[in-house]
PDB file of C-alpha atoms in Angstrom:
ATOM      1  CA  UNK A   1      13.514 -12.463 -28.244  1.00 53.00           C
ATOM      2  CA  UNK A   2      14.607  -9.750 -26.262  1.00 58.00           C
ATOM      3  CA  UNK A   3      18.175 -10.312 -24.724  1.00 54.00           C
ATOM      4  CA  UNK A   4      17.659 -14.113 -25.938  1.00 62.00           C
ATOM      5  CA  UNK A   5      21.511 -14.647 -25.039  1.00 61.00           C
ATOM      6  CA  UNK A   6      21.339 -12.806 -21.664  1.00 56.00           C
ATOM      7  CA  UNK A   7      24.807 -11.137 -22.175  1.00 64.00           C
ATOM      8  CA  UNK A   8      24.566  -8.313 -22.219  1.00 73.00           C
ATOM      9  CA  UNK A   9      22.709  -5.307 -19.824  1.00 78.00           C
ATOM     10  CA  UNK A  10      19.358  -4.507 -20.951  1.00 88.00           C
ATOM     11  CA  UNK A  11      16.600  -2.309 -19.049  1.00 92.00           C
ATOM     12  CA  UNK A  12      12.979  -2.034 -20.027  1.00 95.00           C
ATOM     13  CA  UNK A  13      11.235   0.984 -18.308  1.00 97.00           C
ATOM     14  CA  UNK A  14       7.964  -0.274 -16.055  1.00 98.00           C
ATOM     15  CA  UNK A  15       7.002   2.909 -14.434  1.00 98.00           C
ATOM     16  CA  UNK A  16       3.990   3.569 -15.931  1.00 98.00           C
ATOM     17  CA  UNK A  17       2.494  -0.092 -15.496  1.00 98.00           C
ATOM     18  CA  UNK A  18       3.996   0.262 -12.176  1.00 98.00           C
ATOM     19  CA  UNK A  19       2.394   2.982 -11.216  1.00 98.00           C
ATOM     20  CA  UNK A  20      -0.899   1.941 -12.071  1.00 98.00           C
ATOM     21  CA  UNK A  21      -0.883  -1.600 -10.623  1.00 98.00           C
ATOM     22  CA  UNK A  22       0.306   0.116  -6.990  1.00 98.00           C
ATOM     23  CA  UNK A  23      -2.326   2.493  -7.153  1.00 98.00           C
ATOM     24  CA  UNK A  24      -5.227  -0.324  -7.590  1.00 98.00           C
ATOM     25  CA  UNK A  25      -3.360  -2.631  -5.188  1.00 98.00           C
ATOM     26  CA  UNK A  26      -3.075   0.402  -2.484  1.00 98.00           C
ATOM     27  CA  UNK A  27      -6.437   1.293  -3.144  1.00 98.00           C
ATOM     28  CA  UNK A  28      -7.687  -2.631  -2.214  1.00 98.00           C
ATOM     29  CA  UNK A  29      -6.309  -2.470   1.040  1.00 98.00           C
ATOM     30  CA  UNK A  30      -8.818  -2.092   3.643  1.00 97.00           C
ATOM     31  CA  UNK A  31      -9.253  -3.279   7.494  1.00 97.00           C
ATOM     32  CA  UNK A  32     -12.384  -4.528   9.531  1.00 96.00           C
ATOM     33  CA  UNK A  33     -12.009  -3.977  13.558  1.00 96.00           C
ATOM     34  CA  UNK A  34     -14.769  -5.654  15.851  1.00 92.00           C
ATOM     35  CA  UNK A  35     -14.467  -3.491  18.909  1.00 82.00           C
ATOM     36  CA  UNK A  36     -14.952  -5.162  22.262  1.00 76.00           C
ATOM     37  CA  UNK A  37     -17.687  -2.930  23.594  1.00 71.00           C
ATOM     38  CA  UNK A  38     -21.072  -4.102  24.520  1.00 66.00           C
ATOM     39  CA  UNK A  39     -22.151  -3.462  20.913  1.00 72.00           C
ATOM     40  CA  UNK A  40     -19.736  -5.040  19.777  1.00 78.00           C
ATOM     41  CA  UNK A  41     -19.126  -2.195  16.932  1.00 84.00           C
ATOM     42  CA  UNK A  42     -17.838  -3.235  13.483  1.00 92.00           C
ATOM     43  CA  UNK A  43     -15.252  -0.195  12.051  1.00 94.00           C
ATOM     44  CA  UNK A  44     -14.169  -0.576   8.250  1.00 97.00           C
ATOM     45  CA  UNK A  45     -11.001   1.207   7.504  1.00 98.00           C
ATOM     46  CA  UNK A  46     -10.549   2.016   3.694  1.00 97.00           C
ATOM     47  CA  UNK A  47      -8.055   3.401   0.834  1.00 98.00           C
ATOM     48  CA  UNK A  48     -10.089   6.252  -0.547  1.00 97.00           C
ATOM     49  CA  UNK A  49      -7.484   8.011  -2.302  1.00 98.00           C
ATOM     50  CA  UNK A  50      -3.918   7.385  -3.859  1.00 98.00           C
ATOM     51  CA  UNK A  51      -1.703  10.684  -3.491  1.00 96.00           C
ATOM     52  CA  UNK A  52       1.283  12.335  -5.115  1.00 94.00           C
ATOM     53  CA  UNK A  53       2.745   8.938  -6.512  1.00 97.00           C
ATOM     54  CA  UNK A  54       6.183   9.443  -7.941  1.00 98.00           C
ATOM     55  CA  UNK A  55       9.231   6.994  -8.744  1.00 98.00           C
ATOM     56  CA  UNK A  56       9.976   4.680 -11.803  1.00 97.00           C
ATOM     57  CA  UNK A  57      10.516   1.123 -12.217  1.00 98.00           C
ATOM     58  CA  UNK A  58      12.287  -1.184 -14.576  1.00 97.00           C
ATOM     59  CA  UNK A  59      13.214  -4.572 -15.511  1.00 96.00           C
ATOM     60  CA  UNK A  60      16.739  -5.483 -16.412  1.00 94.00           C
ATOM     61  CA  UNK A  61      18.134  -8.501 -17.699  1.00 89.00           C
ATOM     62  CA  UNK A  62      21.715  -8.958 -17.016  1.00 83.00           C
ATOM     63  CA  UNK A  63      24.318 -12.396 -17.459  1.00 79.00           C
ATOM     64  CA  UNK A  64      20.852 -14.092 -17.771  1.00 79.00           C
ATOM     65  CA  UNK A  65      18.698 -13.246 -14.205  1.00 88.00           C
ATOM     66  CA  UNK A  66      16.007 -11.001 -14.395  1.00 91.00           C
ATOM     67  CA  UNK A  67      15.963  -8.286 -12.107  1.00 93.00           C
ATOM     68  CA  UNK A  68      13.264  -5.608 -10.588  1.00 95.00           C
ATOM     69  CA  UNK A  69      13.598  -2.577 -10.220  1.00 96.00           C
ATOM     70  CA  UNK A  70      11.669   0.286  -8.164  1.00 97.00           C
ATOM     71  CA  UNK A  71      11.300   3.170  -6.297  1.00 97.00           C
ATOM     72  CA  UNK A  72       8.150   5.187  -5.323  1.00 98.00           C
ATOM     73  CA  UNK A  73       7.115   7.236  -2.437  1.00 97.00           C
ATOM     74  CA  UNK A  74       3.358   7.724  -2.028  1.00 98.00           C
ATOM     75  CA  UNK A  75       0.737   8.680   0.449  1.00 97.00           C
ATOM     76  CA  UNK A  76      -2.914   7.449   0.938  1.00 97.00           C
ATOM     77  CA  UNK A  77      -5.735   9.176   2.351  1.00 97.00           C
ATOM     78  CA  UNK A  78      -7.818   6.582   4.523  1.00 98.00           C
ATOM     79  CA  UNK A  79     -11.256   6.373   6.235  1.00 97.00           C
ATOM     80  CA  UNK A  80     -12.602   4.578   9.205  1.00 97.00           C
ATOM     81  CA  UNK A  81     -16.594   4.180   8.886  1.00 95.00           C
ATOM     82  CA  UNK A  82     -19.075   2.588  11.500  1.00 91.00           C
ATOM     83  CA  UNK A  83     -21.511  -0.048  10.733  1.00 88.00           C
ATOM     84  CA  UNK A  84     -23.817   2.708  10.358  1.00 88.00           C
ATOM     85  CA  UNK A  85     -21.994   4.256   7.169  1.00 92.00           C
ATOM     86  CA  UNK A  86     -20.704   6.696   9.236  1.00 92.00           C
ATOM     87  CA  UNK A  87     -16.931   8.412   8.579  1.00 95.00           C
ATOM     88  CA  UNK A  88     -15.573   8.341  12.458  1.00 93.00           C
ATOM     89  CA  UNK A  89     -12.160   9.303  11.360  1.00 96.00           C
ATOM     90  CA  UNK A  90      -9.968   9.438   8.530  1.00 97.00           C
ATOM     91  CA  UNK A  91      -6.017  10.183   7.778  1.00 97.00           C
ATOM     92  CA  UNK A  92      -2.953   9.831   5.714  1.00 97.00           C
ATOM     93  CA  UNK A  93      -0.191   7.278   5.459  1.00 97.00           C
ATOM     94  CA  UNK A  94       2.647   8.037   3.689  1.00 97.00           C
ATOM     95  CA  UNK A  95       5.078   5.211   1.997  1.00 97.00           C
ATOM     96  CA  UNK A  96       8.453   7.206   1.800  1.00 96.00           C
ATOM     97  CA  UNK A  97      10.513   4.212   0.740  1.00 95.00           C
ATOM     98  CA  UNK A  98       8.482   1.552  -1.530  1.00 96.00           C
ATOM     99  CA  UNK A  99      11.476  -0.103  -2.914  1.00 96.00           C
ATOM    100  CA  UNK A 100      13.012  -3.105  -4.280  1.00 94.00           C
ATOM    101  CA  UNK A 101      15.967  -3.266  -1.375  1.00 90.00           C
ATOM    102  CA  UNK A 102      12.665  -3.619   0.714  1.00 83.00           C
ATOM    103  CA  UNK A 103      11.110  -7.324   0.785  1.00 75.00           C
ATOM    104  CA  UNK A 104       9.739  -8.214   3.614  1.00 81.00           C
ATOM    105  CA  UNK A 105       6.019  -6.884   4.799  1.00 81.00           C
ATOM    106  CA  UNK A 106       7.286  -5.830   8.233  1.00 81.00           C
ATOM    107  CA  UNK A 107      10.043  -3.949   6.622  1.00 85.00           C
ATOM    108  CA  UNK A 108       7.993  -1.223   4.669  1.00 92.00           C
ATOM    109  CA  UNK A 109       8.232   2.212   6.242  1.00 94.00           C
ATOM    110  CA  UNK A 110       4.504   3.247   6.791  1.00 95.00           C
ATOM    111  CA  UNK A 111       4.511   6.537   8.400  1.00 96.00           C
ATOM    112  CA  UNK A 112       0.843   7.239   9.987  1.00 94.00           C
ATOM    113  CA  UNK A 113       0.815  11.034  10.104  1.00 89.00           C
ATOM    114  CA  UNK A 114      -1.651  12.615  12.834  1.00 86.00           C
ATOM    115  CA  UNK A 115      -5.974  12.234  11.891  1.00 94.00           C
ATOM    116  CA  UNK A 116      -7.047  14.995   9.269  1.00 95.00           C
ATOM    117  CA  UNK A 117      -9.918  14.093  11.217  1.00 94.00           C
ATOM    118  CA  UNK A 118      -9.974  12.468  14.587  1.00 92.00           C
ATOM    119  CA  UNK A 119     -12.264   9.551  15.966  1.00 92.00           C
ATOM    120  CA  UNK A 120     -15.395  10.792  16.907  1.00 87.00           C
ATOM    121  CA  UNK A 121     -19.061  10.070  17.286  1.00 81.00           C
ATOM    122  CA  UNK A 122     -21.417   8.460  19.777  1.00 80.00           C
ATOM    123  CA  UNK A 123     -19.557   5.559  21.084  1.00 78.00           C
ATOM    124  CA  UNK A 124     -16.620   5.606  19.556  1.00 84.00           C
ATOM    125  CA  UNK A 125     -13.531   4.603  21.434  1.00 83.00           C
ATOM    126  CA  UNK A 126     -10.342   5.923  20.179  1.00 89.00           C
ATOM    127  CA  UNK A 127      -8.292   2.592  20.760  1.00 91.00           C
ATOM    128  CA  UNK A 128     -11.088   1.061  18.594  1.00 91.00           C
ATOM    129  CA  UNK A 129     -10.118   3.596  16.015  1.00 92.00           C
ATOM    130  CA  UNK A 130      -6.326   2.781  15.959  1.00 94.00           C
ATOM    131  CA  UNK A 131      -6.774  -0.640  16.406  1.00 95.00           C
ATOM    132  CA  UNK A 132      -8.364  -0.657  12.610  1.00 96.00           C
ATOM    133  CA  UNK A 133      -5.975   2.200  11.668  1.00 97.00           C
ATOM    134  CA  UNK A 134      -3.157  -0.760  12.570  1.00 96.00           C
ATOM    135  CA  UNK A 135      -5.105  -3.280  10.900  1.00 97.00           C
ATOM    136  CA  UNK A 136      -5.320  -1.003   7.755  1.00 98.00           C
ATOM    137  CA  UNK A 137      -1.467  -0.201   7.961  1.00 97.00           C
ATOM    138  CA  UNK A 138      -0.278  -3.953   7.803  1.00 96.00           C
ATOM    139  CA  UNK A 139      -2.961  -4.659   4.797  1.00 97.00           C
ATOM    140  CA  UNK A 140      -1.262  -1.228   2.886  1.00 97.00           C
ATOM    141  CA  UNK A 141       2.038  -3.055   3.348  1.00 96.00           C
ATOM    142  CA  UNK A 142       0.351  -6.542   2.295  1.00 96.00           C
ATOM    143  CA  UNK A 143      -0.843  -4.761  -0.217  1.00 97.00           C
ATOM    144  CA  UNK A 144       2.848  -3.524  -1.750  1.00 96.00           C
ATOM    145  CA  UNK A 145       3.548  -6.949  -1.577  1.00 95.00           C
ATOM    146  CA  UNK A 146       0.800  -8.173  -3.851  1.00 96.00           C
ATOM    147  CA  UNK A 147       2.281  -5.108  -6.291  1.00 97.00           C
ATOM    148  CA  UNK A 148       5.584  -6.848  -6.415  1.00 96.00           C
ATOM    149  CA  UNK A 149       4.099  -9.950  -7.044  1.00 96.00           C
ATOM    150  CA  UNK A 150       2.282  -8.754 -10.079  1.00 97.00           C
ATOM    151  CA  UNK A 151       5.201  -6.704 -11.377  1.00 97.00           C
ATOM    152  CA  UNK A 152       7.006 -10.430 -10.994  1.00 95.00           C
ATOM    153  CA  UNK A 153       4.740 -12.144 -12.478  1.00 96.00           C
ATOM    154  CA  UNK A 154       3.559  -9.760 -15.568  1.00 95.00           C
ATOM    155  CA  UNK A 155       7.621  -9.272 -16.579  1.00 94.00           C
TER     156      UNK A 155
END
């Protein structure tokens, strides 16, 4: 068994398992905003795209306690659509600081960087828009959280 008498420091290098069970988790996160208008408008904010995803990770086993390690920075492009299918907006957010110092949801940095393309289209309200764009940044950082939980739980 590896480290079977836990005295000793031993590391196990995660980053590639990591890596790929962020990237699915980020790209799960997704927000639905009812807007308050007379028709009532539905908006869907989704992941559509994982971007420039770097950092390692690790597990290391030292006087007997597991511990996790990581550190990415990453960036996700996002769309808003109507209930008509319709793209009304979309953007990036970027995750400078995914680490394991950070463990609580409302402590993740989530940067929302200006719309690569801003709300538009017959009817559509702009606080609608960043209402869902809010929604979607607290399920990206919900969604980090599952990632830890799965790194836990798989290691």
């Amino acid at each position: 068994a590896w480290n079977a008498a836990g005295t000793t420091w031993e590391e196990k290098d995660t980053s590639e398992w990591c890596r790929a069970c962020l990237t699915e988790c980020l790209k799960e996160a997704t927000a639905v905003f009812t807007a308050s208008n007379a028709e009532q408008s539905t908006y869907v904010a989704v992941v559509k795209e994982v971007q420039s995803l770097t950092g390692d990770a690790s597990v290391a086993l030292a006087g007997g306690k597991k511990r996790y390690i990581y550190d990415f920075h990453t960036s996700v492009k996002y769309d808003i659509i109507d209930d008509g299918d319709e793209q009304i907006a979309s953007g990036t957010l970027a995750l400078p600081d995914i680490n394991s110092a950070t463990t609580a949801e409302e402590e993740l940095d989530v940067d929302i960087s200006g719309w690569k393309k801003a709300p538009s289209g017959e009817g559509v309200n702009l606080e609608d828009a960043v209402a869902c764009q809010n929604l979607l940044v607290q399920d990206v950082r919900r969604s980090v959280l599952r990632f830890v939980e799965k790194f836990n739980a798989n290691f």
